[in-house]
């Protein structure tokens, strides 16, 4: 067995909850502002945030929320996102994070699967929330802002101590991921998973007390949740939140708040490298740009770094890894590399067919083992067993090469997942919706390379009735969120499949995509 380890020594992972770890950072400078609303400019001090988290936890406890109780959080990046996330965690409950741009249909599916009792939402998405809860276990909608029940109504007497939790096993957050195949599944992450990954990231990031970055990467996504929200606040650093990415506003905030490190995704790297607006703003404070969520080509990375005046580094991760397993060091970056293994983690490169280990420089599937590996998929033992081996190795579904120095380079995916601007699109989810249409007999969905988005979803349709491309797109448009929309529709006589019925996407790719 060929095992690649981190060049950094293993670290001690404290036996505390993720919110206790957060409070350690907040207590470094109680009067310092740690959250700034990038839209309004309003700030929240560390002491105020800690008090608000404890008051929400107290109120939720008084309402009966305890261990195993699930609160759904459907909001963009705002300071009170942190309040809700950690208020639930401090009360011993579980947060399931929902993309606020989801349709009511998508929200309902996640509410049903997670069995959430409370849904916290911002006012702009309250109508979607009210439609989505029909037929679910949700008893209360709490609106951040104005509503029949507001977030303020949930606040109570402060809960002064962390509610009793099993750090290793109790689930603190339940984000949804498609994994290596199939429909979105609840990824069960424990307090220890999150604390471990915050500490593992320190070997490569380690923001200092008071250091600022601009947080547009959504906190509902595991990248923004761990690398920005939890990591920065756990070190007493400061976040300026953006509810959505807008290039001009982002550059303005960079000029105003002077971050040293920017955390981005490949489509933003493209904008920073090529958009003429970049030169109109001061970004001289930036000395590092960190890109994740999808692979970034070496040439684009170099162009972005040259434009911004900093070093470009990449990271690799997935929701099932809490999420970070590899990061490129700032003192020795390599173009196109996704990084070195983080401390306390091990990596292997395994032939996906023979399950034999590959030597340095040889291609295979990346396997990872460490304290950041998820507990499993909610209610889906079969998918869990397919993803995590008996001895704890998580099969990522990504083909990679690890060189003699331990640098990992992603080549392509074994898994069927499409990455649109860093967001997961599961072909199986779109296919299930498509074949539900009376005029569609069969369907296959795959990703097509795109310079701006990384990949865009396209569909291959076998008709059983009258329907055109516009009709196919309209069917998906009414049911799924914007990043899951089809960009092309091809009508075919049949969908190529194996003897076992598995869609042969590579055949379609060779025929139609190239």
Short mmCIF file of C-alpha atoms in Angstrom, two decimals:
data_model
loop_
_atom_site.label_atom_id
_atom_site.label_comp_id
_atom_site.label_asym_id
_atom_site.label_seq_id
_atom_site.Cartn_x
_atom_site.Cartn_y
_atom_site.Cartn_z
CA UNK A 1 0.00 0.00 0.00
CA UNK A 2 1.39 3.39 -1.07
CA UNK A 3 0.25 6.06 1.38
CA UNK A 4 0.94 9.78 0.95
CA UNK A 5 1.03 11.82 4.16
CA UNK A 6 1.22 15.50 4.93
CA UNK A 7 4.64 17.18 5.09
CA UNK A 8 3.32 18.78 8.27
CA UNK A 9 3.32 16.82 11.55
CA UNK A 10 0.04 15.58 12.96
CA UNK A 11 -1.75 18.06 15.18
CA UNK A 12 -3.76 17.71 18.37
CA UNK A 13 -7.48 17.99 17.75
CA UNK A 14 -9.23 19.41 20.82
CA UNK A 15 -12.13 17.48 22.32
CA UNK A 16 -14.62 20.32 22.07
CA UNK A 17 -17.67 21.17 19.98
CA UNK A 18 -17.39 23.31 16.87
CA UNK A 19 -19.09 26.19 18.70
CA UNK A 20 -16.74 25.90 21.67
CA UNK A 21 -13.92 26.18 19.14
CA UNK A 22 -15.57 29.22 17.63
CA UNK A 23 -15.93 30.84 21.05
CA UNK A 24 -12.20 30.41 21.67
CA UNK A 25 -11.60 32.70 18.72
CA UNK A 26 -14.28 35.19 19.68
CA UNK A 27 -12.85 35.51 23.19
CA UNK A 28 -9.45 36.64 21.83
CA UNK A 29 -10.84 40.14 21.23
CA UNK A 30 -14.41 40.44 22.55
CA UNK A 31 -14.79 44.08 21.52
CA UNK A 32 -13.45 43.58 18.02
CA UNK A 33 -15.84 43.51 15.06
CA UNK A 34 -15.83 40.00 13.58
CA UNK A 35 -18.77 40.22 11.18
CA UNK A 36 -19.57 43.08 8.83
CA UNK A 37 -22.58 43.09 6.53
CA UNK A 38 -21.08 43.96 3.16
CA UNK A 39 -24.41 45.38 1.98
CA UNK A 40 -25.34 47.66 4.89
CA UNK A 41 -21.95 48.07 6.55
CA UNK A 42 -23.39 47.07 9.94
CA UNK A 43 -20.89 45.33 12.22
CA UNK A 44 -21.18 42.79 15.03
CA UNK A 45 -18.56 42.41 17.75
CA UNK A 46 -17.28 39.07 18.98
CA UNK A 47 -19.01 39.54 22.35
CA UNK A 48 -22.33 40.42 20.72
CA UNK A 49 -22.14 37.40 18.42
CA UNK A 50 -21.34 35.05 21.30
CA UNK A 51 -24.25 36.43 23.35
CA UNK A 52 -26.65 36.16 20.41
CA UNK A 53 -25.64 32.54 19.77
CA UNK A 54 -26.21 31.64 23.42
CA UNK A 55 -29.59 33.42 23.48
CA UNK A 56 -30.77 31.59 20.38
CA UNK A 57 -29.60 28.28 21.83
CA UNK A 58 -31.52 29.06 25.02
CA UNK A 59 -34.66 29.92 23.11
CA UNK A 60 -34.44 26.78 20.98
CA UNK A 61 -33.91 24.66 24.09
CA UNK A 62 -37.00 26.20 25.65
CA UNK A 63 -38.92 25.23 22.50
CA UNK A 64 -37.81 21.63 22.94
CA UNK A 65 -34.94 21.44 20.47
CA UNK A 66 -32.29 19.02 21.68
CA UNK A 67 -29.97 16.32 20.50
CA UNK A 68 -31.07 15.08 17.09
CA UNK A 69 -33.45 17.98 16.49
CA UNK A 70 -33.02 19.46 13.01
CA UNK A 71 -33.25 23.12 12.03
CA UNK A 72 -33.14 24.00 8.34
CA UNK A 73 -31.31 27.21 7.45
CA UNK A 74 -32.12 28.79 4.10
CA UNK A 75 -30.28 32.09 3.77
CA UNK A 76 -27.49 33.82 1.87
CA UNK A 77 -24.36 35.10 3.61
CA UNK A 78 -25.41 37.54 6.34
CA UNK A 79 -24.05 37.94 9.88
CA UNK A 80 -27.04 36.14 11.45
CA UNK A 81 -26.23 33.03 9.41
CA UNK A 82 -23.51 32.45 12.01
CA UNK A 83 -25.99 33.10 14.84
CA UNK A 84 -28.40 30.43 13.61
CA UNK A 85 -25.78 27.84 12.66
CA UNK A 86 -24.00 28.00 16.00
CA UNK A 87 -27.11 28.63 18.08
CA UNK A 88 -28.45 25.29 16.89
CA UNK A 89 -25.07 23.61 17.44
CA UNK A 90 -24.75 25.07 20.98
CA UNK A 91 -28.22 23.69 21.76
CA UNK A 92 -27.09 20.21 20.67
CA UNK A 93 -29.12 20.16 17.47
CA UNK A 94 -28.38 19.66 13.79
CA UNK A 95 -28.40 22.29 11.05
CA UNK A 96 -29.33 21.29 7.53
CA UNK A 97 -28.16 24.02 5.16
CA UNK A 98 -30.31 24.81 2.12
CA UNK A 99 -29.40 26.82 -0.96
CA UNK A 100 -31.75 29.84 -0.80
CA UNK A 101 -32.15 29.86 -4.58
CA UNK A 102 -33.77 26.41 -4.51
CA UNK A 103 -37.32 26.07 -5.75
CA UNK A 104 -40.04 25.09 -3.29
CA UNK A 105 -39.97 21.61 -4.83
CA UNK A 106 -36.24 21.20 -4.08
CA UNK A 107 -36.57 22.65 -0.58
CA UNK A 108 -39.42 20.29 0.23
CA UNK A 109 -37.36 17.24 -0.76
CA UNK A 110 -34.58 18.25 1.65
CA UNK A 111 -37.01 19.06 4.45
CA UNK A 112 -38.68 15.68 4.08
CA UNK A 113 -35.40 13.79 4.05
CA UNK A 114 -33.84 15.69 6.97
CA UNK A 115 -37.07 15.77 9.04
CA UNK A 116 -36.48 19.38 10.02
CA UNK A 117 -38.84 20.87 12.62
CA UNK A 118 -37.90 24.54 12.19
CA UNK A 119 -37.05 26.43 9.01
CA UNK A 120 -35.12 29.71 9.33
CA UNK A 121 -35.24 31.87 6.22
CA UNK A 122 -34.60 35.45 5.10
CA UNK A 123 -37.63 37.54 4.20
CA UNK A 124 -36.91 37.44 0.46
CA UNK A 125 -37.40 33.66 0.36
CA UNK A 126 -40.30 33.41 2.86
CA UNK A 127 -42.90 32.71 0.16
CA UNK A 128 -40.82 29.82 -1.17
CA UNK A 129 -40.46 28.51 2.38
CA UNK A 130 -44.21 28.64 3.07
CA UNK A 131 -44.90 26.68 -0.11
CA UNK A 132 -42.11 24.20 0.59
CA UNK A 133 -43.19 23.13 4.10
CA UNK A 134 -46.52 21.70 2.96
CA UNK A 135 -46.58 18.02 3.90
CA UNK A 136 -43.27 18.18 5.83
CA UNK A 137 -42.48 17.94 9.54
CA UNK A 138 -41.69 21.68 9.77
CA UNK A 139 -43.71 23.27 12.58
CA UNK A 140 -42.22 26.79 12.58
CA UNK A 141 -40.90 29.19 9.96
CA UNK A 142 -38.71 31.88 11.51
CA UNK A 143 -37.90 34.84 9.30
CA UNK A 144 -34.68 36.83 9.66
CA UNK A 145 -36.27 40.26 9.40
CA UNK A 146 -40.05 40.72 9.30
CA UNK A 147 -42.57 37.90 9.60
CA UNK A 148 -45.18 36.28 11.83
CA UNK A 149 -42.34 34.58 13.69
CA UNK A 150 -38.98 36.29 13.47
CA UNK A 151 -35.52 35.17 14.49
CA UNK A 152 -35.83 37.60 17.42
CA UNK A 153 -38.86 35.64 18.64
CA UNK A 154 -36.69 32.53 18.94
CA UNK A 155 -34.19 34.22 21.27
CA UNK A 156 -34.41 33.33 24.96
CA UNK A 157 -32.36 33.31 28.12
CA UNK A 158 -28.73 32.54 27.26
CA UNK A 159 -27.67 28.90 27.35
CA UNK A 160 -24.32 29.26 29.12
CA UNK A 161 -22.82 25.83 28.42
CA UNK A 162 -22.63 23.57 25.39
CA UNK A 163 -25.53 21.11 25.42
CA UNK A 164 -24.39 17.53 25.95
CA UNK A 165 -23.23 16.00 22.67
CA UNK A 166 -21.16 13.04 21.53
CA UNK A 167 -18.39 14.88 19.67
CA UNK A 168 -17.50 11.86 17.53
CA UNK A 169 -20.99 10.72 16.54
CA UNK A 170 -23.60 13.44 16.99
CA UNK A 171 -24.37 15.23 13.75
CA UNK A 172 -23.97 18.99 13.89
CA UNK A 173 -24.54 19.78 10.21
CA UNK A 174 -26.32 17.99 7.42
CA UNK A 175 -25.40 19.50 4.04
CA UNK A 176 -26.50 17.65 0.92
CA UNK A 177 -24.18 16.21 -1.70
CA UNK A 178 -24.53 13.85 -4.64
CA UNK A 179 -21.38 11.99 -3.63
CA UNK A 180 -19.86 9.90 -6.37
CA UNK A 181 -23.20 9.07 -8.00
CA UNK A 182 -26.96 9.32 -7.72
CA UNK A 183 -29.29 11.77 -6.04
CA UNK A 184 -28.35 14.38 -3.40
CA UNK A 185 -27.85 12.76 0.01
CA UNK A 186 -27.54 14.16 3.52
CA UNK A 187 -23.87 14.17 4.54
CA UNK A 188 -23.59 13.53 8.28
CA UNK A 189 -20.79 15.65 9.77
CA UNK A 190 -20.02 15.55 13.48
CA UNK A 191 -18.57 18.21 15.76
CA UNK A 192 -15.23 16.40 15.60
CA UNK A 193 -15.31 16.37 11.79
CA UNK A 194 -15.65 20.15 11.68
CA UNK A 195 -13.20 20.90 14.51
CA UNK A 196 -10.64 18.58 12.92
CA UNK A 197 -10.87 20.32 9.56
CA UNK A 198 -10.60 23.79 11.10
CA UNK A 199 -7.36 22.67 12.79
CA UNK A 200 -6.10 20.86 9.68
CA UNK A 201 -6.55 24.05 7.61
CA UNK A 202 -4.35 26.00 10.04
CA UNK A 203 -1.21 24.41 8.57
CA UNK A 204 -1.91 26.23 5.30
CA UNK A 205 -4.08 29.27 6.12
CA UNK A 206 -4.00 30.35 9.79
CA UNK A 207 -5.61 33.81 9.64
CA UNK A 208 -4.62 36.11 12.50
CA UNK A 209 -6.80 37.96 15.01
CA UNK A 210 -8.46 40.87 13.23
CA UNK A 211 -7.41 39.76 9.75
CA UNK A 212 -10.22 40.29 7.23
CA UNK A 213 -11.47 38.51 4.14
CA UNK A 214 -14.51 38.98 1.91
CA UNK A 215 -17.00 36.12 2.29
CA UNK A 216 -19.07 35.68 -0.85
CA UNK A 217 -18.60 31.90 -0.98
CA UNK A 218 -21.94 30.71 0.42
CA UNK A 219 -21.98 29.49 4.00
CA UNK A 220 -24.55 26.85 3.01
CA UNK A 221 -21.79 25.26 0.90
CA UNK A 222 -19.14 23.35 2.83
CA UNK A 223 -16.26 25.44 1.37
CA UNK A 224 -17.67 28.69 2.72
CA UNK A 225 -18.91 27.03 5.90
CA UNK A 226 -15.57 25.57 7.01
CA UNK A 227 -12.82 27.56 5.31
CA UNK A 228 -14.45 30.96 5.83
CA UNK A 229 -17.16 30.99 8.51
CA UNK A 230 -15.76 28.51 11.00
CA UNK A 231 -12.04 28.86 10.35
CA UNK A 232 -11.90 32.66 10.38
CA UNK A 233 -14.10 33.17 13.43
CA UNK A 234 -12.36 30.35 15.34
CA UNK A 235 -9.15 32.36 15.01
CA UNK A 236 -10.59 35.72 15.96
CA UNK A 237 -10.45 36.91 12.36
CA UNK A 238 -13.10 38.98 10.58
CA UNK A 239 -15.55 38.33 7.76
CA UNK A 240 -17.26 40.83 5.47
CA UNK A 241 -20.33 39.02 4.14
CA UNK A 242 -21.76 39.25 0.63
CA UNK A 243 -25.20 37.68 -0.02
CA UNK A 244 -24.27 37.06 -3.64
CA UNK A 245 -21.24 37.64 -5.84
CA UNK A 246 -21.12 40.89 -7.78
CA UNK A 247 -17.75 41.77 -9.28
CA UNK A 248 -17.96 45.54 -8.79
CA UNK A 249 -19.17 45.25 -5.20
CA UNK A 250 -16.55 42.61 -4.45
CA UNK A 251 -13.72 44.78 -5.77
CA UNK A 252 -15.08 47.75 -3.82
CA UNK A 253 -15.06 45.73 -0.60
CA UNK A 254 -11.53 44.51 -1.31
CA UNK A 255 -10.39 48.12 -1.71
CA UNK A 256 -12.19 49.18 1.48
CA UNK A 257 -11.33 46.31 3.83
CA UNK A 258 -7.91 45.35 2.43
CA UNK A 259 -7.87 41.55 2.79
CA UNK A 260 -4.58 39.66 2.50
CA UNK A 261 -6.19 36.46 1.22
CA UNK A 262 -9.08 36.03 -1.22
CA UNK A 263 -11.09 32.80 -1.36
CA UNK A 264 -12.63 32.22 -4.78
CA UNK A 265 -13.90 29.66 -7.30
CA UNK A 266 -12.76 29.25 -10.95
CA UNK A 267 -15.44 31.51 -12.55
CA UNK A 268 -14.33 34.35 -10.26
CA UNK A 269 -10.68 33.63 -11.13
CA UNK A 270 -11.64 34.11 -14.78
CA UNK A 271 -13.25 37.47 -14.02
CA UNK A 272 -10.31 38.66 -11.92
CA UNK A 273 -7.89 37.63 -14.67
CA UNK A 274 -9.70 39.22 -17.61
CA UNK A 275 -12.34 41.82 -16.67
CA UNK A 276 -11.21 45.43 -17.29
CA UNK A 277 -13.04 46.61 -14.15
CA UNK A 278 -10.37 44.99 -11.94
CA UNK A 279 -7.85 47.73 -12.75
CA UNK A 280 -10.22 50.42 -11.45
CA UNK A 281 -9.90 49.25 -7.83
CA UNK A 282 -7.06 49.03 -5.32
CA UNK A 283 -6.23 45.40 -4.53
CA UNK A 284 -2.64 45.96 -3.38
CA UNK A 285 -3.37 44.35 0.02
CA UNK A 286 -3.83 40.92 -1.59
CA UNK A 287 -0.85 38.58 -1.34
CA UNK A 288 -2.64 35.28 -1.86
CA UNK A 289 -5.62 33.98 -3.84
CA UNK A 290 -7.04 30.62 -2.81
CA UNK A 291 -9.20 28.77 -5.33
CA UNK A 292 -11.33 25.71 -4.62
CA UNK A 293 -14.64 23.92 -5.37
CA UNK A 294 -13.44 22.85 -8.85
CA UNK A 295 -10.05 22.39 -10.57
CA UNK A 296 -8.37 25.53 -11.90
CA UNK A 297 -6.13 25.38 -14.96
CA UNK A 298 -2.53 26.44 -14.44
CA UNK A 299 -2.59 29.20 -17.09
CA UNK A 300 -5.75 30.80 -15.71
CA UNK A 301 -4.36 30.56 -12.19
CA UNK A 302 -1.16 32.27 -13.22
CA UNK A 303 -3.07 35.00 -15.06
CA UNK A 304 -5.28 35.67 -12.03
CA UNK A 305 -2.29 35.78 -9.69
CA UNK A 306 -0.39 38.17 -11.97
CA UNK A 307 -3.39 40.50 -12.23
CA UNK A 308 -4.09 40.55 -8.48
CA UNK A 309 -0.43 40.71 -7.46
CA UNK A 310 -0.51 37.67 -5.19
CA UNK A 311 0.33 33.97 -5.17
CA UNK A 312 -2.34 31.63 -6.53
CA UNK A 313 -2.91 28.45 -4.53
CA UNK A 314 -5.51 25.74 -4.86
CA UNK A 315 -7.22 23.35 -2.52
CA UNK A 316 -9.13 20.14 -2.93
CA UNK A 317 -12.02 18.82 -0.95
CA UNK A 318 -15.57 17.57 -0.94
CA UNK A 319 -18.52 17.81 1.40
CA UNK A 320 -17.83 14.28 2.64
CA UNK A 321 -14.37 15.45 3.82
CA UNK A 322 -15.64 18.47 5.81
CA UNK A 323 -14.30 19.49 3.15
CA UNK A 324 -10.51 20.07 2.90
CA UNK A 325 -8.02 17.25 2.29
CA UNK A 326 -5.36 18.97 0.13
CA UNK A 327 -3.97 22.51 -0.05
CA UNK A 328 -1.12 24.06 -2.03
CA UNK A 329 1.40 25.76 0.28
CA UNK A 330 1.97 29.46 -0.34
CA UNK A 331 5.76 29.10 -0.10
CA UNK A 332 5.98 26.38 -2.75
CA UNK A 333 2.97 26.44 -5.11
CA UNK A 334 2.88 24.39 -8.28
CA UNK A 335 0.78 25.40 -11.28
CA UNK A 336 -2.26 23.17 -11.65
CA UNK A 337 -1.67 21.27 -8.41
CA UNK A 338 -4.55 20.88 -5.97
CA UNK A 339 -2.10 20.61 -3.10
CA UNK A 340 -0.46 18.48 -0.45
CA UNK A 341 -2.32 16.29 2.03
CA UNK A 342 -3.38 18.17 5.16
CA UNK A 343 -2.15 17.06 8.63
CA UNK A 344 -3.74 13.96 10.22
CA UNK A 345 -4.85 12.82 6.76
CA UNK A 346 -3.60 10.08 4.47
CA UNK A 347 -4.01 9.80 0.70
CA UNK A 348 -3.83 6.89 -1.71
CA UNK A 349 -4.14 6.61 -5.48
CA UNK A 350 -6.00 3.41 -6.33
CA UNK A 351 -6.85 1.74 -9.63
CA UNK A 352 -10.68 1.93 -9.62
CA UNK A 353 -10.99 -1.41 -11.41
CA UNK A 354 -8.38 -3.59 -9.70
CA UNK A 355 -8.25 -1.66 -6.38
CA UNK A 356 -4.46 -1.89 -6.52
CA UNK A 357 -2.39 1.08 -5.36
CA UNK A 358 -0.73 3.18 -8.02
CA UNK A 359 2.84 4.46 -7.76
CA UNK A 360 3.76 8.15 -7.64
CA UNK A 361 3.05 9.74 -11.02
CA UNK A 362 0.51 7.07 -12.01
CA UNK A 363 -3.19 7.86 -12.40
CA UNK A 364 -5.90 6.39 -10.22
CA UNK A 365 -8.81 7.27 -7.94
CA UNK A 366 -8.01 9.43 -4.93
CA UNK A 367 -8.79 7.80 -1.57
CA UNK A 368 -8.55 9.78 1.68
CA UNK A 369 -8.61 8.76 5.34
CA UNK A 370 -8.64 11.04 8.38
CA UNK A 371 -10.71 12.58 11.20
CA UNK A 372 -12.50 14.84 8.72
CA UNK A 373 -14.18 11.91 6.89
CA UNK A 374 -17.97 12.06 7.26
CA UNK A 375 -20.00 9.72 9.45
CA UNK A 376 -21.95 8.56 6.40
CA UNK A 377 -25.03 9.42 4.34
CA UNK A 378 -28.30 9.97 6.19
CA UNK A 379 -30.51 6.90 5.90
CA UNK A 380 -28.45 5.43 3.09
CA UNK A 381 -26.21 2.63 4.31
CA UNK A 382 -25.69 1.29 0.80
CA UNK A 383 -24.25 4.57 -0.50
CA UNK A 384 -22.14 4.92 2.65
CA UNK A 385 -20.62 1.47 2.17
CA UNK A 386 -19.90 2.21 -1.48
CA UNK A 387 -18.08 5.41 -0.50
CA UNK A 388 -16.22 4.47 2.70
CA UNK A 389 -14.25 1.23 2.94
CA UNK A 390 -14.30 -0.96 6.05
CA UNK A 391 -10.92 0.42 7.10
CA UNK A 392 -12.05 4.05 6.78
CA UNK A 393 -10.85 5.15 3.33
CA UNK A 394 -13.20 7.52 1.51
CA UNK A 395 -13.36 6.96 -2.23
CA UNK A 396 -13.56 10.45 -3.73
CA UNK A 397 -14.57 9.51 -7.27
CA UNK A 398 -11.86 11.77 -8.70
CA UNK A 399 -9.01 10.51 -10.87
CA UNK A 400 -5.71 12.08 -9.92
CA UNK A 401 -1.94 11.79 -9.94
CA UNK A 402 0.26 12.36 -6.87
CA UNK A 403 3.87 13.09 -7.71
CA UNK A 404 7.04 12.11 -5.83
CA UNK A 405 6.80 15.25 -3.68
CA UNK A 406 3.21 14.53 -2.64
CA UNK A 407 1.51 17.15 -4.82
CA UNK A 408 -1.91 16.02 -6.05
CA UNK A 409 -3.22 16.87 -9.53
CA UNK A 410 -6.87 16.18 -10.40
CA UNK A 411 -7.26 14.64 -13.86
CA UNK A 412 -10.97 13.85 -14.26
CA UNK A 413 -13.90 12.34 -12.43
CA UNK A 414 -14.83 8.72 -12.02
CA UNK A 415 -18.06 10.04 -10.53
CA UNK A 416 -20.83 11.39 -12.73
CA UNK A 417 -21.10 14.73 -10.95
CA UNK A 418 -21.27 17.99 -12.94
CA UNK A 419 -19.61 21.06 -11.41
CA UNK A 420 -21.33 24.27 -12.54
CA UNK A 421 -19.50 27.32 -11.14
CA UNK A 422 -18.44 25.19 -8.19
CA UNK A 423 -21.95 23.91 -7.45
CA UNK A 424 -22.85 20.24 -7.68
CA UNK A 425 -25.34 19.12 -10.31
CA UNK A 426 -26.33 15.46 -10.09
CA UNK A 427 -27.20 13.98 -13.49
CA UNK A 428 -29.47 11.45 -11.76
CA UNK A 429 -31.60 14.24 -10.30
CA UNK A 430 -32.18 15.88 -13.68
CA UNK A 431 -32.76 12.50 -15.35
CA UNK A 432 -35.43 11.59 -12.80
CA UNK A 433 -37.24 14.86 -13.47
CA UNK A 434 -36.97 14.45 -17.24
CA UNK A 435 -38.34 10.91 -17.47
CA UNK A 436 -41.27 12.04 -15.31
CA UNK A 437 -42.53 14.00 -18.33
CA UNK A 438 -45.16 12.15 -20.39
CA UNK A 439 -43.41 12.93 -23.68
CA UNK A 440 -39.97 11.72 -22.59
CA UNK A 441 -39.22 8.01 -22.73
CA UNK A 442 -35.59 8.10 -21.62
CA UNK A 443 -32.93 10.67 -20.77
CA UNK A 444 -29.27 11.10 -19.95
CA UNK A 445 -27.56 14.19 -18.59
CA UNK A 446 -23.88 15.03 -18.58
CA UNK A 447 -21.54 18.00 -18.28
CA UNK A 448 -20.10 19.88 -21.23
CA UNK A 449 -16.88 21.87 -20.70
CA UNK A 450 -17.42 25.63 -20.54
CA UNK A 451 -14.79 28.35 -20.14
CA UNK A 452 -16.87 30.46 -17.76
CA UNK A 453 -18.83 27.90 -15.74
CA UNK A 454 -16.43 24.95 -15.81
CA UNK A 455 -19.19 22.66 -16.99
CA UNK A 456 -22.80 23.12 -18.08
CA UNK A 457 -25.54 20.45 -17.96
CA UNK A 458 -26.75 19.11 -21.30
CA UNK A 459 -29.40 16.46 -21.94
CA UNK A 460 -29.95 13.63 -24.40
CA UNK A 461 -33.62 12.79 -24.86
CA UNK A 462 -35.53 9.87 -26.33
CA UNK A 463 -39.04 11.15 -27.10
CA UNK A 464 -42.26 9.22 -26.57
CA UNK A 465 -44.46 12.12 -27.63
CA UNK A 466 -44.39 15.65 -28.97
CA UNK A 467 -41.83 17.85 -27.24
CA UNK A 468 -39.12 20.21 -28.43
CA UNK A 469 -35.99 21.67 -26.84
CA UNK A 470 -37.91 24.61 -25.35
CA UNK A 471 -40.41 22.22 -23.78
CA UNK A 472 -37.68 20.11 -22.21
CA UNK A 473 -35.95 23.17 -20.79
CA UNK A 474 -39.25 24.59 -19.50
CA UNK A 475 -39.99 21.34 -17.65
CA UNK A 476 -36.72 21.60 -15.71
CA UNK A 477 -36.99 25.38 -15.30
CA UNK A 478 -40.20 25.04 -13.34
CA UNK A 479 -38.82 22.50 -10.91
CA UNK A 480 -35.09 22.98 -10.28
CA UNK A 481 -32.86 25.91 -9.36
CA UNK A 482 -30.96 28.09 -11.80
CA UNK A 483 -27.61 26.31 -11.71
CA UNK A 484 -29.26 23.00 -12.63
CA UNK A 485 -30.82 24.31 -15.84
CA UNK A 486 -30.12 22.60 -19.16
CA UNK A 487 -27.95 24.50 -21.64
CA UNK A 488 -28.41 22.11 -24.57
CA UNK A 489 -30.89 19.39 -25.50
CA UNK A 490 -30.10 16.67 -28.04
CA UNK A 491 -32.77 14.27 -29.30
CA UNK A 492 -31.48 10.74 -29.91
CA UNK A 493 -32.94 7.37 -30.90
CA UNK A 494 -31.64 5.62 -27.79
CA UNK A 495 -29.51 6.14 -24.70
CA UNK A 496 -26.44 3.83 -24.80
CA UNK A 497 -26.36 1.57 -21.76
CA UNK A 498 -24.36 -1.33 -20.39
CA UNK A 499 -25.79 -4.82 -19.92
CA UNK A 500 -26.66 -3.87 -16.35
CA UNK A 501 -28.56 -0.78 -17.50
CA UNK A 502 -25.94 1.83 -16.57
CA UNK A 503 -25.85 4.86 -18.85
CA UNK A 504 -22.66 4.91 -20.94
CA UNK A 505 -21.98 8.63 -20.68
CA UNK A 506 -18.57 8.33 -22.27
CA UNK A 507 -20.18 7.04 -25.48
CA UNK A 508 -22.44 10.08 -25.55
CA UNK A 509 -19.48 12.32 -24.79
CA UNK A 510 -17.43 10.87 -27.63
CA UNK A 511 -20.34 11.20 -30.08
CA UNK A 512 -21.66 14.63 -29.23
CA UNK A 513 -19.21 16.55 -27.02
CA UNK A 514 -15.78 15.45 -28.12
#
